[in-house]
Every structure is written in C-alpha cells, then in structure tokens.
Amino acid sequence: EAAVTQSPRSKVAVTGGKVTLSCHQTNNHDYMYWYRQDTGHGLRLIHYSYVADSTEKGDIPDGYKASRPSQENFSLILELASLSQTAVYFCASSDNNYAEQFFGPGTRLTVL
Amino acid sequence: QQNVQQSPESLIVPEGARTSLNCTFSDSASQYFWWYRQHSGKAPKALMSIFSNGEKEEGRFTIHLNKASLHFSLHIRDSQPSDSALYLCAVSMGNTGKLTFGDGTVLTVKP
C-alpha cells in the first residue's frame, strides 16, 4: 500500500501568520497534489507537481505557495494565513497522470 | 473550467439495498473517471475507475459511464453498514493528472 504522511496533523494559526504544511511520500511517485476540503464538501486542488523543483497552479492557488524540493517531499505554504483558509488539507501522490491518487491522513488547520 | 455535480446530496438506505449514486461533468474531453470513498475523519481512498464508455464491475460495486450524456454512476449491490461514508466522484482531463471532484454524496446504510 502506498504511503503518504503529513505533518502536522493539526495546527492552530493566527491571522496574518505564516503556516507551512509538509507532505512526504515513500512511493517513488512523480506526481504530488495539495487539496483542501471544507466541511461537508469535496476536494479542491490548490497546487500540484509532476517533477522535483517544479510546481503548477491548481484550481484555487490564490493565497498559497508550494515547494517540491525532492521527489519525496511537497510543502504547502500560507504566507499570510486568513480565516477563510480554515479547512482540512490533504496531500496525495500518484504514479502517473491517470493512476490512482493515494492520500495522506490530512492536516486540520484552524486560523483564528 | 470543469464542473462536476453529484446527486443526491445524501441518501439513507436499509442494509441489503441496491444504491445508486450519480455524477455529471461538463467537459466532453474528460478522459478518466473515478469514485473515491471517504469514511468520517479519514482520507479519501479510490474505490473504482473507468476510462471508456460502458460498465465495469468489481465485487458489489458497478460503475457505468456514458460520455455522450456527460454522466457516470456508481451502483452498490447488497449495501452494508460499513459502506456508510462520503462518496466523491472525480474527473480528469488526463494530461496533468488533475482531478476535479464533486461535492459528494453522504450515504448512510441502516442495519
């Protein structure tokens, strides 16, 4: 079974502060993704990457940056956290552009 | 931009029932179609996928795809309480791996 881990698992941040969410995969997958999920809703793609040192904007990139320093690691950065960014954030990885995406356990972020 | 809609929003069925979940998409160039299942407080996990028109069966689960109608569906035979979860459909254009998800259907199977 593919393994994707996220840290921290939960975080409380203050409005205007900087937040970094980390994702690590041991699957040797090229593709990695960051999604957010708001209560009772589906997933929306924030950023993704298909190769180290390169990231692409997803459907809702405003207010977020991403970094892919290696094949295994993919970070999501909120430079100035806002109340509207309170959500659960999921990282995922896949072997190619049509393969199953394997999700991490999620990070619950609360911005106060 | 791709628009993916699911129906119904929620569904309560008795144990043993046949359950049908629906998903419509807007872009006729879509190539890959997925159903993910998410139990409460857990990560989504892929359930089934289909890449061409028709039907695919895996155990109690069957997926139908009709690209001309911009519609695909998931059917669960002999629903179990353990099937209670949020079901998410997702569509990919294929070239980037990007998935567009629907908002989900909450399924509750009553013992």
PDB file of C-alpha atoms in Angstrom:
ATOM      1  CA  GLU A   1       0.000   0.000   0.000  1.00  0.00           C
ATOM      2  CA  ALA A   2       1.306   3.429  -0.932  1.00  0.00           C
ATOM      3  CA  ALA A   3       2.401   5.597   1.971  1.00  0.00           C
ATOM      4  CA  VAL A   4       1.823   9.336   2.255  1.00  0.00           C
ATOM      5  CA  THR A   5       2.407  11.136   5.543  1.00  0.00           C
ATOM      6  CA  GLN A   6       1.578  14.699   6.531  1.00  0.00           C
ATOM      7  CA  SER A   7       2.746  16.963   9.320  1.00  0.00           C
ATOM      8  CA  PRO A   8       1.476  18.467  11.452  1.00  0.00           C
ATOM      9  CA  ARG A   9      -1.811  16.557  11.790  1.00  0.00           C
ATOM     10  CA  SER A  10      -3.474  19.636  13.228  1.00  0.00           C
ATOM     11  CA  LYS A  11      -2.487  23.251  13.669  1.00  0.00           C
ATOM     12  CA  VAL A  12      -3.923  26.443  15.068  1.00  0.00           C
ATOM     13  CA  ALA A  13      -2.565  29.585  13.434  1.00  0.00           C
ATOM     14  CA  VAL A  14      -3.163  33.290  13.909  1.00  0.00           C
ATOM     15  CA  THR A  15      -4.456  35.536  11.151  1.00  0.00           C
ATOM     16  CA  GLY A  16      -1.551  37.025   9.233  1.00  0.00           C
ATOM     17  CA  GLY A  17       0.910  34.385  10.381  1.00  0.00           C
ATOM     18  CA  LYS A  18       2.922  32.027   8.185  1.00  0.00           C
ATOM     19  CA  VAL A  19       1.970  28.352   8.017  1.00  0.00           C
ATOM     20  CA  THR A  20       3.876  25.506   6.387  1.00  0.00           C
ATOM     21  CA  LEU A  21       2.260  22.116   5.824  1.00  0.00           C
ATOM     22  CA  SER A  22       4.518  19.221   4.902  1.00  0.00           C
ATOM     23  CA  CYS A  23       3.948  16.053   2.917  1.00  0.00           C
ATOM     24  CA  HIS A  24       6.248  13.062   2.470  1.00  0.00           C
ATOM     25  CA  GLN A  25       5.715  10.017   0.250  1.00  0.00           C
ATOM     26  CA  THR A  26       7.698   6.799   0.040  1.00  0.00           C
ATOM     27  CA  ASN A  27       6.008   5.514  -3.112  1.00  0.00           C
ATOM     28  CA  ASN A  28       8.545   6.771  -5.618  1.00  0.00           C
ATOM     29  CA  HIS A  29       5.658   8.630  -7.306  1.00  0.00           C
ATOM     30  CA  ASP A  30       6.320  11.514  -9.661  1.00  0.00           C
ATOM     31  CA  TYR A  31       3.002  13.323  -9.154  1.00  0.00           C
ATOM     32  CA  MET A  32       2.040  15.065  -5.915  1.00  0.00           C
ATOM     33  CA  TYR A  33      -1.002  17.202  -5.112  1.00  0.00           C
ATOM     34  CA  TRP A  34      -2.374  19.504  -2.425  1.00  0.00           C
ATOM     35  CA  TYR A  35      -6.140  19.696  -1.885  1.00  0.00           C
ATOM     36  CA  ARG A  36      -8.331  21.461   0.628  1.00  0.00           C
ATOM     37  CA  GLN A  37     -11.632  20.118   1.930  1.00  0.00           C
ATOM     38  CA  ASP A  38     -14.202  22.317   3.598  1.00  0.00           C
ATOM     39  CA  THR A  39     -16.700  20.730   5.949  1.00  0.00           C
ATOM     40  CA  GLY A  40     -19.154  18.515   4.108  1.00  0.00           C
ATOM     41  CA  HIS A  41     -17.685  19.246   0.698  1.00  0.00           C
ATOM     42  CA  GLY A  42     -15.446  17.715  -1.913  1.00  0.00           C
ATOM     43  CA  LEU A  43     -11.774  18.336  -2.550  1.00  0.00           C
ATOM     44  CA  ARG A  44     -10.388  21.332  -4.420  1.00  0.00           C
ATOM     45  CA  LEU A  45      -6.925  21.299  -5.984  1.00  0.00           C
ATOM     46  CA  ILE A  46      -4.541  24.025  -4.787  1.00  0.00           C
ATOM     47  CA  HIS A  47      -1.164  23.137  -6.318  1.00  0.00           C
ATOM     48  CA  TYR A  48       0.394  20.076  -7.887  1.00  0.00           C
ATOM     49  CA  SER A  49       3.766  18.899  -9.147  1.00  0.00           C
ATOM     50  CA  TYR A  50       4.930  16.228 -11.564  1.00  0.00           C
ATOM     51  CA  VAL A  51       8.664  16.627 -11.077  1.00  0.00           C
ATOM     52  CA  ALA A  52      11.003  17.835  -8.338  1.00  0.00           C
ATOM     53  CA  ASP A  53      11.823  21.558  -8.297  1.00  0.00           C
ATOM     54  CA  SER A  54       8.686  22.399 -10.277  1.00  0.00           C
ATOM     55  CA  THR A  55       5.136  23.204  -9.183  1.00  0.00           C
ATOM     56  CA  GLU A  56       1.926  24.065 -11.023  1.00  0.00           C
ATOM     57  CA  LYS A  57      -1.143  26.038 -10.018  1.00  0.00           C
ATOM     58  CA  GLY A  58      -4.322  24.117  -9.418  1.00  0.00           C
ATOM     59  CA  ASP A  59      -7.856  25.445  -9.385  1.00  0.00           C
ATOM     60  CA  ILE A  60      -7.629  27.597  -6.233  1.00  0.00           C
ATOM     61  CA  PRO A  61      -3.971  28.727  -5.855  1.00  0.00           C
ATOM     62  CA  ASP A  62      -4.557  32.253  -4.517  1.00  0.00           C
ATOM     63  CA  GLY A  63      -3.058  32.729  -1.056  1.00  0.00           C
ATOM     64  CA  TYR A  64      -0.940  29.566  -1.279  1.00  0.00           C
ATOM     65  CA  LYS A  65       2.570  28.702  -2.441  1.00  0.00           C
ATOM     66  CA  ALA A  66       4.040  25.258  -2.976  1.00  0.00           C
ATOM     67  CA  SER A  67       7.523  23.815  -2.912  1.00  0.00           C
ATOM     68  CA  ARG A  68       8.799  20.451  -4.218  1.00  0.00           C
ATOM     69  CA  PRO A  69      12.478  20.212  -3.171  1.00  0.00           C
ATOM     70  CA  SER A  70      12.698  16.466  -3.860  1.00  0.00           C
ATOM     71  CA  GLN A  71      10.601  13.675  -5.321  1.00  0.00           C
ATOM     72  CA  GLU A  72       9.524  12.619  -1.821  1.00  0.00           C
ATOM     73  CA  ASN A  73       8.608  15.988  -0.312  1.00  0.00           C
ATOM     74  CA  PHE A  74       5.963  18.562  -1.171  1.00  0.00           C
ATOM     75  CA  SER A  75       5.118  21.551   1.042  1.00  0.00           C
ATOM     76  CA  LEU A  76       2.229  23.989   1.079  1.00  0.00           C
ATOM     77  CA  ILE A  77       2.945  27.487   2.382  1.00  0.00           C
ATOM     78  CA  LEU A  78       0.457  30.064   3.578  1.00  0.00           C
ATOM     79  CA  GLU A  79       2.451  33.308   3.799  1.00  0.00           C
ATOM     80  CA  LEU A  80      -0.369  35.324   5.409  1.00  0.00           C
ATOM     81  CA  ALA A  81      -2.947  32.984   6.870  1.00  0.00           C
ATOM     82  CA  SER A  82      -6.557  34.142   6.747  1.00  0.00           C
ATOM     83  CA  LEU A  83      -9.767  32.964   8.404  1.00  0.00           C
ATOM     84  CA  SER A  84     -11.032  31.655   5.050  1.00  0.00           C
ATOM     85  CA  GLN A  85      -8.142  29.192   4.919  1.00  0.00           C
ATOM     86  CA  THR A  86      -9.509  27.187   7.832  1.00  0.00           C
ATOM     87  CA  ALA A  87     -10.019  23.710   6.334  1.00  0.00           C
ATOM     88  CA  VAL A  88      -8.624  20.184   6.193  1.00  0.00           C
ATOM     89  CA  TYR A  89      -5.678  19.888   3.814  1.00  0.00           C
ATOM     90  CA  PHE A  90      -4.875  16.636   2.033  1.00  0.00           C
ATOM     91  CA  CYS A  91      -1.727  15.720   0.185  1.00  0.00           C
ATOM     92  CA  ALA A  92      -1.778  12.959  -2.426  1.00  0.00           C
ATOM     93  CA  SER A  93       0.622  11.200  -4.747  1.00  0.00           C
ATOM     94  CA  SER A  94       0.239   9.155  -7.922  1.00  0.00           C
ATOM     95  CA  ASP A  95       2.479   7.212 -10.248  1.00  0.00           C
ATOM     96  CA  ASN A  96       1.348   8.972 -13.433  1.00  0.00           C
ATOM     97  CA  ASN A  97      -1.356  11.259 -14.781  1.00  0.00           C
ATOM     98  CA  TYR A  98      -4.097   8.600 -14.907  1.00  0.00           C
ATOM     99  CA  ALA A  99      -3.245   6.439 -11.890  1.00  0.00           C
ATOM    100  CA  GLU A 100      -4.997   6.262  -8.550  1.00  0.00           C
ATOM    101  CA  GLN A 101      -4.116   9.081  -6.181  1.00  0.00           C
ATOM    102  CA  PHE A 102      -3.084   7.956  -2.686  1.00  0.00           C
ATOM    103  CA  PHE A 103      -3.983  10.411   0.042  1.00  0.00           C
ATOM    104  CA  GLY A 104      -2.291  11.273   3.297  1.00  0.00           C
ATOM    105  CA  PRO A 105      -4.256  11.438   6.578  1.00  0.00           C
ATOM    106  CA  GLY A 106      -4.877  15.174   6.307  1.00  0.00           C
ATOM    107  CA  THR A 107      -3.960  18.273   8.334  1.00  0.00           C
ATOM    108  CA  ARG A 108      -6.721  20.132  10.133  1.00  0.00           C
ATOM    109  CA  LEU A 109      -5.832  23.837  10.025  1.00  0.00           C
ATOM    110  CA  THR A 110      -7.719  26.371  12.123  1.00  0.00           C
ATOM    111  CA  VAL A 111      -6.933  30.048  11.589  1.00  0.00           C
ATOM    112  CA  LEU A 112      -8.061  32.343  14.412  1.00  0.00           C
TER     113      LEU A 112
ATOM    114  CA  GLN B   1     -13.442  25.062 -16.248  1.00  0.00           C
ATOM    115  CA  GLN B   2     -14.678  21.571 -15.444  1.00  0.00           C
ATOM    116  CA  ASN B   3     -17.882  21.454 -13.388  1.00  0.00           C
ATOM    117  CA  VAL B   4     -18.692  18.215 -11.583  1.00  0.00           C
ATOM    118  CA  GLN B   5     -22.056  17.737  -9.866  1.00  0.00           C
ATOM    119  CA  GLN B   6     -23.233  14.840  -7.709  1.00  0.00           C
ATOM    120  CA  SER B   7     -26.709  13.666  -6.755  1.00  0.00           C
ATOM    121  CA  PRO B   8     -28.273  13.055  -4.402  1.00  0.00           C
ATOM    122  CA  GLU B   9     -26.535  15.072  -1.660  1.00  0.00           C
ATOM    123  CA  SER B  10     -27.427  12.421   0.889  1.00  0.00           C
ATOM    124  CA  LEU B  11     -29.059   9.024   0.926  1.00  0.00           C
ATOM    125  CA  ILE B  12     -30.291   6.671   3.639  1.00  0.00           C
ATOM    126  CA  VAL B  13     -30.892   3.036   2.669  1.00  0.00           C
ATOM    127  CA  PRO B  14     -31.560  -0.191   4.579  1.00  0.00           C
ATOM    128  CA  GLU B  15     -28.936  -2.906   4.788  1.00  0.00           C
ATOM    129  CA  GLY B  16     -29.090  -5.160   1.749  1.00  0.00           C
ATOM    130  CA  ALA B  17     -30.489  -2.493  -0.586  1.00  0.00           C
ATOM    131  CA  ARG B  18     -29.137  -1.540  -4.004  1.00  0.00           C
ATOM    132  CA  THR B  19     -27.798   2.008  -4.003  1.00  0.00           C
ATOM    133  CA  SER B  20     -27.198   4.316  -6.979  1.00  0.00           C
ATOM    134  CA  LEU B  21     -25.043   7.446  -6.932  1.00  0.00           C
ATOM    135  CA  ASN B  22     -24.805   9.895  -9.840  1.00  0.00           C
ATOM    136  CA  CYS B  23     -22.190  12.224 -11.237  1.00  0.00           C
ATOM    137  CA  THR B  24     -22.350  14.655 -14.155  1.00  0.00           C
ATOM    138  CA  PHE B  25     -19.443  16.546 -15.694  1.00  0.00           C
ATOM    139  CA  SER B  26     -19.247  19.453 -18.126  1.00  0.00           C
ATOM    140  CA  ASP B  27     -16.178  18.892 -20.321  1.00  0.00           C
ATOM    141  CA  SER B  28     -16.686  16.315 -23.078  1.00  0.00           C
ATOM    142  CA  ALA B  29     -12.902  15.940 -23.441  1.00  0.00           C
ATOM    143  CA  SER B  30     -12.675  14.325 -19.978  1.00  0.00           C
ATOM    144  CA  GLN B  31     -10.811  11.042 -20.083  1.00  0.00           C
ATOM    145  CA  TYR B  32     -10.664   9.371 -16.652  1.00  0.00           C
ATOM    146  CA  PHE B  33     -13.493   8.879 -14.187  1.00  0.00           C
ATOM    147  CA  TRP B  34     -13.128   7.883 -10.548  1.00  0.00           C
ATOM    148  CA  TRP B  35     -15.143   7.139  -7.450  1.00  0.00           C
ATOM    149  CA  TYR B  36     -13.451   7.757  -4.101  1.00  0.00           C
ATOM    150  CA  ARG B  37     -14.856   6.839  -0.697  1.00  0.00           C
ATOM    151  CA  GLN B  38     -14.133   8.768   2.490  1.00  0.00           C
ATOM    152  CA  HIS B  39     -15.129   7.423   5.885  1.00  0.00           C
ATOM    153  CA  SER B  40     -15.686  10.030   8.577  1.00  0.00           C
ATOM    154  CA  GLY B  41     -12.412  11.606   9.726  1.00  0.00           C
ATOM    155  CA  LYS B  42     -10.348   9.586   7.262  1.00  0.00           C
ATOM    156  CA  ALA B  43      -8.551  10.168   3.991  1.00  0.00           C
ATOM    157  CA  PRO B  44     -10.320   9.589   0.669  1.00  0.00           C
ATOM    158  CA  LYS B  45      -9.496   6.243  -0.919  1.00  0.00           C
ATOM    159  CA  ALA B  46     -10.045   5.218  -4.525  1.00  0.00           C
ATOM    160  CA  LEU B  47     -12.890   2.770  -4.999  1.00  0.00           C
ATOM    161  CA  MET B  48     -13.149   2.297  -8.757  1.00  0.00           C
ATOM    162  CA  SER B  49     -12.283   3.921 -12.037  1.00  0.00           C
ATOM    163  CA  ILE B  50     -13.387   3.670 -15.656  1.00  0.00           C
ATOM    164  CA  PHE B  51     -11.700   5.024 -18.742  1.00  0.00           C
ATOM    165  CA  SER B  52     -14.077   4.108 -21.585  1.00  0.00           C
ATOM    166  CA  ASN B  53     -17.816   4.012 -22.177  1.00  0.00           C
ATOM    167  CA  GLY B  54     -19.669   1.100 -20.672  1.00  0.00           C
ATOM    168  CA  GLU B  55     -19.789  -0.779 -17.437  1.00  0.00           C
ATOM    169  CA  LYS B  56     -17.235  -2.208 -15.021  1.00  0.00           C
ATOM    170  CA  GLU B  57     -17.969  -4.467 -12.065  1.00  0.00           C
ATOM    171  CA  GLU B  58     -15.790  -5.190  -9.048  1.00  0.00           C
ATOM    172  CA  GLY B  59     -17.474  -7.269  -6.360  1.00  0.00           C
ATOM    173  CA  ARG B  60     -20.578  -5.454  -5.082  1.00  0.00           C
ATOM    174  CA  PHE B  61     -19.683  -2.263  -6.963  1.00  0.00           C
ATOM    175  CA  THR B  62     -20.503  -1.368 -10.578  1.00  0.00           C
ATOM    176  CA  ILE B  63     -19.579   1.788 -12.427  1.00  0.00           C
ATOM    177  CA  HIS B  64     -21.379   2.998 -15.579  1.00  0.00           C
ATOM    178  CA  LEU B  65     -20.022   5.652 -17.932  1.00  0.00           C
ATOM    179  CA  ASN B  66     -21.888   7.444 -20.723  1.00  0.00           C
ATOM    180  CA  LYS B  67     -19.610  10.107 -22.155  1.00  0.00           C
ATOM    181  CA  ALA B  68     -22.223  11.372 -24.631  1.00  0.00           C
ATOM    182  CA  SER B  69     -24.553  12.139 -21.718  1.00  0.00           C
ATOM    183  CA  LEU B  70     -21.666  13.536 -19.619  1.00  0.00           C
ATOM    184  CA  HIS B  71     -22.722  11.149 -16.852  1.00  0.00           C
ATOM    185  CA  PHE B  72     -21.336   8.308 -14.814  1.00  0.00           C
ATOM    186  CA  SER B  73     -22.704   6.438 -11.847  1.00  0.00           C
ATOM    187  CA  LEU B  74     -21.809   4.036  -9.041  1.00  0.00           C
ATOM    188  CA  HIS B  75     -24.111   1.189  -8.047  1.00  0.00           C
ATOM    189  CA  ILE B  76     -23.690  -0.731  -4.816  1.00  0.00           C
ATOM    190  CA  ARG B  77     -25.345  -4.116  -4.521  1.00  0.00           C
ATOM    191  CA  ASP B  78     -26.269  -5.520  -1.072  1.00  0.00           C
ATOM    192  CA  SER B  79     -25.325  -2.323   0.780  1.00  0.00           C
ATOM    193  CA  GLN B  80     -23.638  -2.839   4.174  1.00  0.00           C
ATOM    194  CA  PRO B  81     -23.390  -0.529   7.205  1.00  0.00           C
ATOM    195  CA  SER B  82     -19.639  -0.382   6.534  1.00  0.00           C
ATOM    196  CA  ASP B  83     -20.465   1.287   3.196  1.00  0.00           C
ATOM    197  CA  SER B  84     -21.678   4.353   5.132  1.00  0.00           C
ATOM    198  CA  ALA B  85     -19.350   7.164   4.002  1.00  0.00           C
ATOM    199  CA  LEU B  86     -18.958  10.236   1.807  1.00  0.00           C
ATOM    200  CA  TYR B  87     -18.726   9.160  -1.858  1.00  0.00           C
ATOM    201  CA  LEU B  88     -16.811  11.508  -4.123  1.00  0.00           C
ATOM    202  CA  CYS B  89     -16.774  11.337  -7.899  1.00  0.00           C
ATOM    203  CA  ALA B  90     -13.806  12.818  -9.738  1.00  0.00           C
ATOM    204  CA  VAL B  91     -12.958  13.568 -13.358  1.00  0.00           C
ATOM    205  CA  SER B  92      -9.598  14.039 -15.040  1.00  0.00           C
ATOM    206  CA  MET B  93      -8.670  15.516 -18.399  1.00  0.00           C
ATOM    207  CA  GLY B  94      -5.715  13.148 -18.361  1.00  0.00           C
ATOM    208  CA  ASN B  95      -2.754  15.253 -19.397  1.00  0.00           C
ATOM    209  CA  THR B  96      -1.829  16.626 -15.949  1.00  0.00           C
ATOM    210  CA  GLY B  97      -3.391  14.150 -13.542  1.00  0.00           C
ATOM    211  CA  LYS B  98      -5.538  16.933 -12.113  1.00  0.00           C
ATOM    212  CA  LEU B  99      -8.769  15.655 -10.624  1.00  0.00           C
ATOM    213  CA  THR B 100     -11.913  17.760 -10.311  1.00  0.00           C
ATOM    214  CA  PHE B 101     -14.121  16.427  -7.528  1.00  0.00           C
ATOM    215  CA  GLY B 102     -17.833  16.740  -6.919  1.00  0.00           C
ATOM    216  CA  ASP B 103     -19.124  17.800  -3.504  1.00  0.00           C
ATOM    217  CA  GLY B 104     -20.026  14.241  -2.612  1.00  0.00           C
ATOM    218  CA  THR B 105     -22.973  12.095  -1.579  1.00  0.00           C
ATOM    219  CA  VAL B 106     -23.310  11.100   2.073  1.00  0.00           C
ATOM    220  CA  LEU B 107     -24.506   7.502   2.177  1.00  0.00           C
ATOM    221  CA  THR B 108     -25.935   6.018   5.371  1.00  0.00           C
ATOM    222  CA  VAL B 109     -26.775   2.314   5.442  1.00  0.00           C
ATOM    223  CA  LYS B 110     -29.100   1.422   8.327  1.00  0.00           C
ATOM    224  CA  PRO B 111     -28.756  -2.067   9.885  1.00  0.00           C
TER     225      PRO B 111
END
